[in-house]
PDB file of C-alpha atoms in Angstrom:
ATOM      1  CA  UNK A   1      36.273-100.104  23.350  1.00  0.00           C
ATOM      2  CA  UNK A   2      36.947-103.682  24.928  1.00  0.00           C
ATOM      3  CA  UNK A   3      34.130-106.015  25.062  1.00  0.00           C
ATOM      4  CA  UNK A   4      32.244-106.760  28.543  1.00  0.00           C
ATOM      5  CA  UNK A   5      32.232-109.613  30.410  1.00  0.00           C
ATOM      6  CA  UNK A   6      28.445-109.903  29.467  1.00  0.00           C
ATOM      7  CA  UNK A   7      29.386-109.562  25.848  1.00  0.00           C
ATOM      8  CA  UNK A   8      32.009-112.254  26.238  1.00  0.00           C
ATOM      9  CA  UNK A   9      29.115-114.888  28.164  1.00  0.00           C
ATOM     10  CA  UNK A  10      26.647-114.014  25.513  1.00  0.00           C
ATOM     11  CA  UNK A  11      28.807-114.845  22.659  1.00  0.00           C
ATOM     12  CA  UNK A  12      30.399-118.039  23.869  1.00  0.00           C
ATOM     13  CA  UNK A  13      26.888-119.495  25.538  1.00  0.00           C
ATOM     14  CA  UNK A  14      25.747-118.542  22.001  1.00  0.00           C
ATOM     15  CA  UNK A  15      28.176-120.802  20.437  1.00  0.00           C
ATOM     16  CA  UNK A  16      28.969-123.980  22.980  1.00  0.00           C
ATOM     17  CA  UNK A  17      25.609-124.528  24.442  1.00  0.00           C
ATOM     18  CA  UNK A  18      26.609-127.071  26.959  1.00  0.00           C
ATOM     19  CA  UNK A  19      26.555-124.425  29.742  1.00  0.00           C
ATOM     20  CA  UNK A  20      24.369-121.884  31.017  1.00  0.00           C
ATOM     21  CA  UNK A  21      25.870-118.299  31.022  1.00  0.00           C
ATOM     22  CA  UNK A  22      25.563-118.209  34.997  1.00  0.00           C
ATOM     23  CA  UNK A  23      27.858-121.655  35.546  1.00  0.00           C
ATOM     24  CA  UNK A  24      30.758-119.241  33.959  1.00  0.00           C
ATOM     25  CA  UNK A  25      29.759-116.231  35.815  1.00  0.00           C
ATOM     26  CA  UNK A  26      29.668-119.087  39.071  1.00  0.00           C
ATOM     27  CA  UNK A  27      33.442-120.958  37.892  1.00  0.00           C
ATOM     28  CA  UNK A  28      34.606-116.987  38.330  1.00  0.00           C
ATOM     29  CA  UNK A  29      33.410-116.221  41.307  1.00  0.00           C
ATOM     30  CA  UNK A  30      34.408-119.748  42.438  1.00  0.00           C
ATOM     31  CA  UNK A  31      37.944-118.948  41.108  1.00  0.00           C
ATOM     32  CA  UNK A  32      38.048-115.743  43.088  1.00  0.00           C
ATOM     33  CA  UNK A  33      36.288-116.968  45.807  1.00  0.00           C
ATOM     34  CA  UNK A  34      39.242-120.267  46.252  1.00  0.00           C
ATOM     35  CA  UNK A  35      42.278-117.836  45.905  1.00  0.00           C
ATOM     36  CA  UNK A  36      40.698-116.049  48.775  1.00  0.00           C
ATOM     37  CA  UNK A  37      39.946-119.127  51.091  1.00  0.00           C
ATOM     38  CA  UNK A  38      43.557-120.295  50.314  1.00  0.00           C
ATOM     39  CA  UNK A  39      45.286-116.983  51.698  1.00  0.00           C
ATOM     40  CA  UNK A  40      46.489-116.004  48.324  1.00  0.00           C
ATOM     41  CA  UNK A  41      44.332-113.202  46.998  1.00  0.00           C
ATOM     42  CA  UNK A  42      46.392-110.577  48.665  1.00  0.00           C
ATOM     43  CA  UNK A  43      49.671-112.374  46.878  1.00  0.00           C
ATOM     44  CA  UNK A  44      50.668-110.157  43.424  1.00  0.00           C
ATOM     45  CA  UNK A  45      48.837-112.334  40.525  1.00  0.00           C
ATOM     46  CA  UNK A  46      51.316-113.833  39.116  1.00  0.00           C
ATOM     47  CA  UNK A  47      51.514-116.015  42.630  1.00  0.00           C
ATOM     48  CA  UNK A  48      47.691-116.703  42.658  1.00  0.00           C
ATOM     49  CA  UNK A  49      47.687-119.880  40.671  1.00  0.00           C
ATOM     50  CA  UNK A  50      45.702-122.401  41.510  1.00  0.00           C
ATOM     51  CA  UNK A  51      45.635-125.960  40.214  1.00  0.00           C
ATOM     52  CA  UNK A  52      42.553-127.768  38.451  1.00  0.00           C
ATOM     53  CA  UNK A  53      42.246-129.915  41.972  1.00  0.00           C
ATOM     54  CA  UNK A  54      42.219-126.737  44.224  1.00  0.00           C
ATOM     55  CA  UNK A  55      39.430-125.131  41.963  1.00  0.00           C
ATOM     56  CA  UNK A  56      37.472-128.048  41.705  1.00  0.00           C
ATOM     57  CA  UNK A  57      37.612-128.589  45.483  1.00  0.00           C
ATOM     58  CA  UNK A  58      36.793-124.919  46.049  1.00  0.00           C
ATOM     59  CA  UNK A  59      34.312-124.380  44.098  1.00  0.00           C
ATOM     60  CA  UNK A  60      32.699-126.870  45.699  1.00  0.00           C
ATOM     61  CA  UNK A  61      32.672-125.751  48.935  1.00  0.00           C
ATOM     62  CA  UNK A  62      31.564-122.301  47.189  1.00  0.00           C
ATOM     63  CA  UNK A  63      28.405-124.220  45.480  1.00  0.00           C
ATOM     64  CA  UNK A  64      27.386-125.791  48.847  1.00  0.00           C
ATOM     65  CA  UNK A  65      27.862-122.778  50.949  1.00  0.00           C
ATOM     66  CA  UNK A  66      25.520-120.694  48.366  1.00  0.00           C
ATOM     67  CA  UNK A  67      23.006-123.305  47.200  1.00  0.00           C
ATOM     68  CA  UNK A  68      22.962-126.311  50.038  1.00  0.00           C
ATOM     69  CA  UNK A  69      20.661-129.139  49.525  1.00  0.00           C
ATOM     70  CA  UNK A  70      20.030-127.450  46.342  1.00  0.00           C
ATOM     71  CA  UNK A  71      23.788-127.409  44.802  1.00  0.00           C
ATOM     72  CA  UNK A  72      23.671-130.740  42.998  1.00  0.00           C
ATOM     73  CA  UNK A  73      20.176-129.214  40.804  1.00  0.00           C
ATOM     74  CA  UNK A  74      21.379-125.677  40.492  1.00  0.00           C
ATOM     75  CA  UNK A  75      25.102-126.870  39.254  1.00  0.00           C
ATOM     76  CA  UNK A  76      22.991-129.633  36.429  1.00  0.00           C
ATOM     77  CA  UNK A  77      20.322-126.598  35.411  1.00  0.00           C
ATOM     78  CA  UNK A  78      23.522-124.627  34.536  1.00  0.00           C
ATOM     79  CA  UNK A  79      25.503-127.853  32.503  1.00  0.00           C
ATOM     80  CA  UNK A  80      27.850-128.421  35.024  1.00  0.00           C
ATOM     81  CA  UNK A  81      27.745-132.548  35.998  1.00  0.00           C
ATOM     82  CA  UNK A  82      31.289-133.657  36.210  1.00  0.00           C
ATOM     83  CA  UNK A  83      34.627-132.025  37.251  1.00  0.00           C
ATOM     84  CA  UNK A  84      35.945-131.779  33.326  1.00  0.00           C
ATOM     85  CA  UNK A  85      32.727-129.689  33.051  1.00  0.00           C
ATOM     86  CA  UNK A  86      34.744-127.613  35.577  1.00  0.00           C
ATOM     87  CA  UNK A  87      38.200-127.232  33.292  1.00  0.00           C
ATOM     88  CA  UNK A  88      35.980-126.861  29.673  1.00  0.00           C
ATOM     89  CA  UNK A  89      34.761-123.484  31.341  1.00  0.00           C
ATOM     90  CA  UNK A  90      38.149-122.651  32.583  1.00  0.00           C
ATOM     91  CA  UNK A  91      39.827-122.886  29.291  1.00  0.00           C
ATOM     92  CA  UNK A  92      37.025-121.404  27.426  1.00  0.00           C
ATOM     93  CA  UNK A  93      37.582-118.417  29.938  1.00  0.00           C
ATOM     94  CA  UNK A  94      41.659-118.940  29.138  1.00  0.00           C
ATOM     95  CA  UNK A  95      40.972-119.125  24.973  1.00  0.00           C
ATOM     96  CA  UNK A  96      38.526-115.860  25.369  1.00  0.00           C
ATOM     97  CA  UNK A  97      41.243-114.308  27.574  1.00  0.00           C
ATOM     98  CA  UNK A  98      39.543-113.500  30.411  1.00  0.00           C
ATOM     99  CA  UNK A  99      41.775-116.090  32.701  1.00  0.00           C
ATOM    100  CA  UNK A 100      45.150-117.266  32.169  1.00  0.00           C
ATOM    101  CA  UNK A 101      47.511-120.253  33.014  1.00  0.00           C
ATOM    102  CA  UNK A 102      50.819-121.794  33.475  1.00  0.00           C
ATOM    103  CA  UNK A 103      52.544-124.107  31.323  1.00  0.00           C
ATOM    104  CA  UNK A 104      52.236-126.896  33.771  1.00  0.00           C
ATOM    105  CA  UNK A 105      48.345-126.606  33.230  1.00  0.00           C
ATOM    106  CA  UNK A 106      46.150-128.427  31.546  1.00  0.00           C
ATOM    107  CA  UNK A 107      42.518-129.740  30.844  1.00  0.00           C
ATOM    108  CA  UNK A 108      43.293-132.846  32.276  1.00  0.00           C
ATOM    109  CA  UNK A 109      43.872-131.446  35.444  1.00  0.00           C
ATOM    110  CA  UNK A 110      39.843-131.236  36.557  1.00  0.00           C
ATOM    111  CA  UNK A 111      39.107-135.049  35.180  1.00  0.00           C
ATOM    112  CA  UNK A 112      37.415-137.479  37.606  1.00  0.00           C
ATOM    113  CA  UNK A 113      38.428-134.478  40.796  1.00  0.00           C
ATOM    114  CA  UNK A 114      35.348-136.357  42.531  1.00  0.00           C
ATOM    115  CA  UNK A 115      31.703-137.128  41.710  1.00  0.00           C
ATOM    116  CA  UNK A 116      29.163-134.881  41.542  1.00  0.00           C
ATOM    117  CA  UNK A 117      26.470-136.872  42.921  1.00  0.00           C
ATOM    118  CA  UNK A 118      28.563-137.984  45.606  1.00  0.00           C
ATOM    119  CA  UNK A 119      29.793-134.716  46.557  1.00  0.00           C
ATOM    120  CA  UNK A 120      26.193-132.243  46.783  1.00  0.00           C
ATOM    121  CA  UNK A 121      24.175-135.378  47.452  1.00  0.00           C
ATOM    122  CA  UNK A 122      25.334-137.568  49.801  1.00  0.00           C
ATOM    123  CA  UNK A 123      25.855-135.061  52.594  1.00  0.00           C
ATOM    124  CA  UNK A 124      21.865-134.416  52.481  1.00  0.00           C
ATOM    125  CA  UNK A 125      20.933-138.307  52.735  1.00  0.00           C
ATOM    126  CA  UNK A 126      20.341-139.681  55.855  1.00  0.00           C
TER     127      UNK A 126
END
């Protein structure tokens, strides 16, 4: 019998405990979530790539969508504080098999995307 998804959190969270088990349940349902906004989730997977830029920007506008003035707290609680935090859950998701990518890929791809306090912050100061 495969293991879960739940299985899978549980065991990494266990061993890297930089991030909370819901910011890689959130980066997958951010993934998912992009490929739909950018009109290719009905495309046959191996022409649903996205790059490190287009998650980053997408799961951004996930995170503010679902959390608002709160996104910038709920994304720390979890670990996540920078874009790289981004791509270390992606290719923790990649080495446990769960997600895959394209040669062209690579960690580097989600450094310095934008800053986080900039980005769920600043549109709630006036």
């Amino acid at each position: 019998m495969s293991e879960g998804l739940a299985e899978v959190l549980e065991r990494i969270s266990g061993r890297d405990k930089r991030f909370a088990p819901e910011a890689y349940v959130f980066v997958s349902d951010a993934l998912g979530e992009t490929v739909r906004r950018l009109g290719r989730g009905k495309l046959p997977l191996n022409k649903r790539h996205i790059s490190g830029r287009e998650l980053a920007e997408g799961m951004a506008d996930v995170a503010l969508d679902r959390f608002g003035p709160m996104t910038f707290q709920v994304l720390k609680a979890w670990g996540l504080t920078k874009t790289r935090d981004i791509g270390d859950i992606v290719y923790t998701l990649i080495d446990e098999k769960i997600l895959a990518k394209s040669e062209s890929d690579n960690r580097e791809d989600f450094d310095n995307v934008y800053d986080f306090r900039q980005r769920f912050l600043a549109p709630w100061e006036a």
